[in-house]
Amino acid sequence: DTGVSQNPRHKITKRGQNVTFRCDPISEHNRLYWYRQTLGQGPEFLTYFQNEAQLEKSRLLSDRFSAERPKGSFSTLEIQRTEQGDSAMYLCASSRGHMDEQYFGPGTRLTVT
Amino acid sequence: DAKTTQPTSMDCAEGRAANLPCNHSTISGNEYVYWYRQIHSQGPQYIIHGLKNNETNEMASLIITEDRKSSTLILPHATLRDTAVYYCIVMIYNQGGKLIFGQGTELSVKP
């Protein structure tokens, strides 16, 4: 059990550019969640997967955001045409089942200049 | 999901018990109470959860009132490493497992 990993840990990009983040969950965890956290606030739910199926997306997830989990293992979160308001910490978590504890990764900190 | 109310901040002396309250007066019968904490610059960490019975694990104890309208997380012997933001979350069974975080309680453990 190596824990949840996220790459990159930090990303600085210019407004209008596209960025992609990767999350590698704990192996054999069926559930994978994405959250976003801005300074001084608690994390906000974005979306989650059960294996490769994306089962729910928050209204926070605009059309510029897309997430995939193609083989039910790692997941990617892409943001197109980034805006300054996208600057945040993007957290990934995984769990065995929907009521089991979620294990969080260290996050990817995005700064849009 | 039921709304939770927590104090914004609390202090605790090192070695003493830290008692963190949470109010969830609108909790329904199929909602569980979860506690997570977030140490600065890290992802949140699961602590404990329960439905109506008190629970204990190696990290903490969870005391839920009989009417389930409030709960208390107890760290029996707080250390400096317990300084973190503690989140109380209620979650409906079979609603996907998404966590809805509030503002949490910033616990400062002081020497």
mmCIF file of C-alpha atoms in Angstrom:
data_model
loop_
_atom_site.group_PDB
_atom_site.id
_atom_site.type_symbol
_atom_site.label_atom_id
_atom_site.label_comp_id
_atom_site.label_asym_id
_atom_site.label_seq_id
_atom_site.Cartn_x
_atom_site.Cartn_y
_atom_site.Cartn_z
ATOM 1 C CA ASP A 1 0.000 0.000 0.000
ATOM 2 C CA THR A 2 1.910 2.984 -1.281
ATOM 3 C CA GLY A 3 -0.842 5.518 -0.764
ATOM 4 C CA VAL A 4 -2.489 7.858 -3.222
ATOM 5 C CA SER A 5 -0.073 9.747 -5.429
ATOM 6 C CA GLN A 6 -0.675 12.853 -7.493
ATOM 7 C CA ASN A 7 1.396 14.454 -10.202
ATOM 8 C CA PRO A 8 2.552 17.074 -10.618
ATOM 9 C CA ARG A 9 2.675 18.464 -7.087
ATOM 10 C CA HIS A 10 2.814 22.023 -8.360
ATOM 11 C CA LYS A 11 1.789 23.568 -11.654
ATOM 12 C CA ILE A 12 2.111 27.164 -12.740
ATOM 13 C CA THR A 13 0.404 28.046 -15.982
ATOM 14 C CA LYS A 14 -0.703 31.098 -17.882
ATOM 15 C CA ARG A 15 -4.324 31.965 -18.272
ATOM 16 C CA GLY A 16 -5.836 30.274 -21.280
ATOM 17 C CA GLN A 17 -3.544 27.246 -21.235
ATOM 18 C CA ASN A 18 -4.711 23.681 -20.715
ATOM 19 C CA VAL A 19 -3.458 21.602 -17.804
ATOM 20 C CA THR A 20 -3.793 17.939 -16.892
ATOM 21 C CA PHE A 21 -3.321 16.341 -13.496
ATOM 22 C CA ARG A 22 -2.876 12.685 -12.720
ATOM 23 C CA CYS A 23 -3.994 10.663 -9.707
ATOM 24 C CA ASP A 24 -2.876 7.128 -8.912
ATOM 25 C CA PRO A 25 -5.163 5.631 -6.265
ATOM 26 C CA ILE A 26 -4.417 2.822 -3.870
ATOM 27 C CA SER A 27 -4.533 -0.366 -5.902
ATOM 28 C CA GLU A 28 -7.833 -2.242 -5.801
ATOM 29 C CA HIS A 29 -9.717 0.831 -4.567
ATOM 30 C CA ASN A 30 -12.861 1.018 -6.655
ATOM 31 C CA ARG A 31 -13.822 4.568 -5.797
ATOM 32 C CA LEU A 32 -11.865 7.629 -6.849
ATOM 33 C CA TYR A 33 -12.808 11.193 -5.936
ATOM 34 C CA TRP A 34 -11.621 14.623 -7.004
ATOM 35 C CA TYR A 35 -11.900 17.672 -4.748
ATOM 36 C CA ARG A 36 -10.766 21.264 -5.032
ATOM 37 C CA GLN A 37 -9.599 23.422 -2.145
ATOM 38 C CA THR A 38 -8.979 27.145 -2.100
ATOM 39 C CA LEU A 39 -7.087 28.956 0.612
ATOM 40 C CA GLY A 40 -8.864 28.989 3.950
ATOM 41 C CA GLN A 41 -11.736 26.792 2.792
ATOM 42 C CA GLY A 42 -12.547 23.135 3.190
ATOM 43 C CA PRO A 43 -12.244 20.867 0.160
ATOM 44 C CA GLU A 44 -15.132 20.952 -2.340
ATOM 45 C CA PHE A 45 -16.321 17.834 -4.109
ATOM 46 C CA LEU A 46 -15.880 17.835 -7.890
ATOM 47 C CA THR A 47 -16.566 14.338 -9.189
ATOM 48 C CA TYR A 48 -16.174 10.651 -8.462
ATOM 49 C CA PHE A 49 -15.697 7.331 -10.227
ATOM 50 C CA GLN A 50 -16.743 3.801 -9.468
ATOM 51 C CA ASN A 51 -14.137 1.838 -11.405
ATOM 52 C CA GLU A 52 -14.112 3.508 -14.848
ATOM 53 C CA ALA A 53 -17.621 4.961 -14.618
ATOM 54 C CA GLN A 54 -17.991 8.612 -13.688
ATOM 55 C CA LEU A 55 -21.069 8.570 -11.480
ATOM 56 C CA GLU A 56 -21.455 12.147 -10.324
ATOM 57 C CA LYS A 57 -20.210 15.581 -11.256
ATOM 58 C CA SER A 58 -20.604 18.677 -9.127
ATOM 59 C CA ARG A 59 -22.053 21.858 -10.558
ATOM 60 C CA LEU A 60 -18.624 23.311 -9.797
ATOM 61 C CA LEU A 61 -17.278 21.228 -12.655
ATOM 62 C CA SER A 62 -17.794 23.546 -15.618
ATOM 63 C CA ASP A 63 -17.525 22.465 -19.237
ATOM 64 C CA ARG A 64 -13.844 23.373 -19.148
ATOM 65 C CA PHE A 65 -13.198 20.528 -16.718
ATOM 66 C CA SER A 66 -13.090 16.887 -17.699
ATOM 67 C CA ALA A 67 -12.075 13.828 -15.739
ATOM 68 C CA GLU A 68 -11.396 10.309 -16.874
ATOM 69 C CA ARG A 69 -10.503 6.986 -15.362
ATOM 70 C CA PRO A 70 -10.026 4.913 -18.489
ATOM 71 C CA LYS A 71 -9.135 1.518 -17.075
ATOM 72 C CA GLY A 72 -10.480 1.906 -13.592
ATOM 73 C CA SER A 73 -7.038 2.584 -12.197
ATOM 74 C CA PHE A 74 -5.407 6.032 -12.492
ATOM 75 C CA SER A 75 -7.454 9.126 -13.233
ATOM 76 C CA THR A 76 -6.767 12.400 -14.995
ATOM 77 C CA LEU A 77 -8.371 15.793 -14.472
ATOM 78 C CA GLU A 78 -8.015 18.246 -17.343
ATOM 79 C CA ILE A 79 -8.796 21.934 -17.221
ATOM 80 C CA GLN A 80 -9.073 23.703 -20.554
ATOM 81 C CA ARG A 81 -8.592 27.440 -21.066
ATOM 82 C CA THR A 82 -7.551 27.985 -17.465
ATOM 83 C CA GLU A 83 -8.742 31.059 -15.601
ATOM 84 C CA GLN A 84 -7.265 32.742 -12.545
ATOM 85 C CA GLY A 85 -10.211 31.465 -10.515
ATOM 86 C CA ASP A 86 -9.022 27.916 -11.177
ATOM 87 C CA SER A 87 -6.033 28.502 -8.906
ATOM 88 C CA ALA A 88 -6.459 26.009 -6.086
ATOM 89 C CA MET A 89 -5.252 22.750 -4.607
ATOM 90 C CA TYR A 90 -6.705 19.777 -6.466
ATOM 91 C CA LEU A 91 -7.046 16.731 -4.238
ATOM 92 C CA CYS A 92 -7.635 13.140 -5.208
ATOM 93 C CA ALA A 93 -8.888 10.431 -2.865
ATOM 94 C CA SER A 94 -9.684 6.750 -3.182
ATOM 95 C CA SER A 95 -11.647 4.223 -1.166
ATOM 96 C CA ARG A 96 -12.701 0.581 -1.351
ATOM 97 C CA GLY A 97 -16.403 1.316 -1.174
ATOM 98 C CA HIS A 98 -18.700 4.285 -0.879
ATOM 99 C CA MET A 99 -18.880 4.270 2.918
ATOM 100 C CA ASP A 100 -15.242 3.389 3.529
ATOM 101 C CA GLU A 101 -12.664 5.927 4.593
ATOM 102 C CA GLN A 102 -11.162 7.943 1.805
ATOM 103 C CA TYR A 103 -7.404 8.127 1.492
ATOM 104 C CA PHE A 104 -6.228 11.435 0.130
ATOM 105 C CA GLY A 105 -3.206 12.238 -1.958
ATOM 106 C CA PRO A 106 -0.940 15.224 -1.290
ATOM 107 C CA GLY A 107 -2.692 17.307 -3.922
ATOM 108 C CA THR A 108 -1.643 19.300 -6.971
ATOM 109 C CA ARG A 109 -1.355 23.017 -6.396
ATOM 110 C CA LEU A 110 -2.344 24.975 -9.499
ATOM 111 C CA THR A 111 -1.431 28.616 -9.942
ATOM 112 C CA VAL A 112 -2.852 30.421 -12.950
ATOM 113 C CA THR A 113 -1.068 33.674 -13.750
ATOM 114 C CA ASP B 1 -26.958 16.176 3.679
ATOM 115 C CA ALA B 2 -27.373 17.574 7.162
ATOM 116 C CA LYS B 3 -25.478 20.750 7.930
ATOM 117 C CA THR B 4 -22.812 20.687 10.640
ATOM 118 C CA THR B 5 -21.688 23.473 12.940
ATOM 119 C CA GLN B 6 -18.266 23.511 14.562
ATOM 120 C CA PRO B 7 -16.341 26.130 16.520
ATOM 121 C CA THR B 8 -13.897 27.981 14.315
ATOM 122 C CA SER B 9 -10.912 27.367 16.550
ATOM 123 C CA MET B 10 -9.830 25.720 19.792
ATOM 124 C CA ASP B 11 -6.686 25.465 21.857
ATOM 125 C CA CYS B 12 -5.510 22.455 23.823
ATOM 126 C CA ALA B 13 -2.515 21.880 26.068
ATOM 127 C CA GLU B 14 -0.130 19.139 24.999
ATOM 128 C CA GLY B 15 -0.865 15.886 26.829
ATOM 129 C CA ARG B 16 -4.420 16.869 27.684
ATOM 130 C CA ALA B 17 -7.560 15.555 26.048
ATOM 131 C CA ALA B 18 -8.901 17.562 23.132
ATOM 132 C CA ASN B 19 -12.689 17.547 22.895
ATOM 133 C CA LEU B 20 -14.001 18.836 19.586
ATOM 134 C CA PRO B 21 -17.760 19.374 19.375
ATOM 135 C CA CYS B 22 -19.977 19.194 16.337
ATOM 136 C CA ASN B 23 -23.625 20.083 16.031
ATOM 137 C CA HIS B 24 -25.724 18.267 13.425
ATOM 138 C CA SER B 25 -29.242 18.908 14.659
ATOM 139 C CA THR B 26 -30.901 18.073 11.321
ATOM 140 C CA ILE B 27 -29.234 14.676 10.941
ATOM 141 C CA SER B 28 -31.482 11.945 9.612
ATOM 142 C CA GLY B 29 -31.592 8.294 10.549
ATOM 143 C CA ASN B 30 -29.478 7.102 7.628
ATOM 144 C CA GLU B 31 -26.711 9.659 7.967
ATOM 145 C CA TYR B 32 -23.351 8.759 9.413
ATOM 146 C CA VAL B 33 -20.983 11.113 11.214
ATOM 147 C CA TYR B 34 -17.421 11.183 9.851
ATOM 148 C CA TRP B 35 -14.387 13.024 11.144
ATOM 149 C CA TYR B 36 -11.379 13.950 9.037
ATOM 150 C CA ARG B 37 -8.482 16.218 9.802
ATOM 151 C CA GLN B 38 -6.110 18.187 7.618
ATOM 152 C CA ILE B 39 -2.641 19.035 8.752
ATOM 153 C CA HIS B 40 -1.205 22.087 7.049
ATOM 154 C CA SER B 41 -0.205 21.493 3.418
ATOM 155 C CA GLN B 42 -1.365 17.870 3.448
ATOM 156 C CA GLY B 43 -4.442 16.074 2.164
ATOM 157 C CA PRO B 44 -7.222 15.300 4.645
ATOM 158 C CA GLN B 45 -6.858 12.208 6.811
ATOM 159 C CA TYR B 46 -9.687 9.970 7.992
ATOM 160 C CA ILE B 47 -10.066 9.703 11.754
ATOM 161 C CA ILE B 48 -13.256 7.867 12.678
ATOM 162 C CA HIS B 49 -16.941 7.515 11.863
ATOM 163 C CA GLY B 50 -20.145 6.287 13.485
ATOM 164 C CA LEU B 51 -23.899 6.034 13.150
ATOM 165 C CA LYS B 52 -25.309 6.059 16.675
ATOM 166 C CA ASN B 53 -23.009 4.099 18.941
ATOM 167 C CA ASN B 54 -19.854 5.516 20.407
ATOM 168 C CA GLU B 55 -16.753 4.446 18.549
ATOM 169 C CA THR B 56 -13.073 4.222 19.445
ATOM 170 C CA ASN B 57 -9.989 3.479 17.431
ATOM 171 C CA GLU B 58 -6.280 4.014 17.826
ATOM 172 C CA MET B 59 -6.569 7.683 16.947
ATOM 173 C CA ALA B 60 -9.659 8.938 18.746
ATOM 174 C CA SER B 61 -13.057 8.341 20.285
ATOM 175 C CA LEU B 62 -16.372 9.497 18.863
ATOM 176 C CA ILE B 63 -19.214 10.199 21.258
ATOM 177 C CA ILE B 64 -22.631 10.645 19.643
ATOM 178 C CA THR B 65 -25.511 11.901 21.767
ATOM 179 C CA GLU B 66 -28.545 9.694 22.121
ATOM 180 C CA ASP B 67 -30.665 11.993 19.950
ATOM 181 C CA ARG B 68 -27.798 12.109 17.417
ATOM 182 C CA LYS B 69 -28.021 15.870 17.148
ATOM 183 C CA SER B 70 -24.443 16.388 18.209
ATOM 184 C CA SER B 71 -21.167 14.554 18.622
ATOM 185 C CA THR B 72 -17.740 15.035 20.157
ATOM 186 C CA LEU B 73 -14.412 13.875 18.843
ATOM 187 C CA ILE B 74 -11.959 13.132 21.630
ATOM 188 C CA LEU B 75 -8.203 12.982 21.172
ATOM 189 C CA PRO B 76 -7.228 11.495 24.532
ATOM 190 C CA HIS B 77 -3.662 12.797 24.799
ATOM 191 C CA ALA B 78 -3.114 15.566 22.299
ATOM 192 C CA THR B 79 0.367 16.097 20.886
ATOM 193 C CA LEU B 80 1.802 18.961 18.870
ATOM 194 C CA ARG B 81 1.347 16.804 15.748
ATOM 195 C CA ASP B 82 -2.410 16.869 16.303
ATOM 196 C CA THR B 83 -2.474 20.558 15.378
ATOM 197 C CA ALA B 84 -4.758 20.584 12.339
ATOM 198 C CA VAL B 85 -8.171 21.544 10.990
ATOM 199 C CA TYR B 86 -10.769 18.985 12.060
ATOM 200 C CA TYR B 87 -13.832 18.441 9.896
ATOM 201 C CA CYS B 88 -17.094 16.912 11.061
ATOM 202 C CA ILE B 89 -19.100 15.582 8.101
ATOM 203 C CA VAL B 90 -22.454 13.852 7.898
ATOM 204 C CA MET B 91 -22.998 11.527 4.983
ATOM 205 C CA ILE B 92 -26.095 9.762 3.781
ATOM 206 C CA TYR B 93 -25.690 6.046 3.388
ATOM 207 C CA ASN B 94 -25.638 5.006 -0.261
ATOM 208 C CA GLN B 95 -25.220 8.508 -1.660
ATOM 209 C CA GLY B 96 -21.968 7.900 -3.432
ATOM 210 C CA GLY B 97 -19.624 8.606 -0.570
ATOM 211 C CA LYS B 98 -18.794 12.184 -1.517
ATOM 212 C CA LEU B 99 -17.624 14.242 1.418
ATOM 213 C CA ILE B 100 -19.115 17.687 1.951
ATOM 214 C CA PHE B 101 -16.597 19.633 4.025
ATOM 215 C CA GLY B 102 -17.532 22.674 6.082
ATOM 216 C CA GLN B 103 -15.120 25.167 7.614
ATOM 217 C CA GLY B 104 -13.928 22.811 10.330
ATOM 218 C CA THR B 105 -12.286 23.558 13.679
ATOM 219 C CA GLU B 106 -8.704 24.709 13.732
ATOM 220 C CA LEU B 107 -7.162 22.939 16.720
ATOM 221 C CA SER B 108 -3.915 24.324 18.093
ATOM 222 C CA VAL B 109 -2.078 22.089 20.529
ATOM 223 C CA LYS B 110 0.283 24.166 22.625
ATOM 224 C CA PRO B 111 3.275 23.019 24.694
#
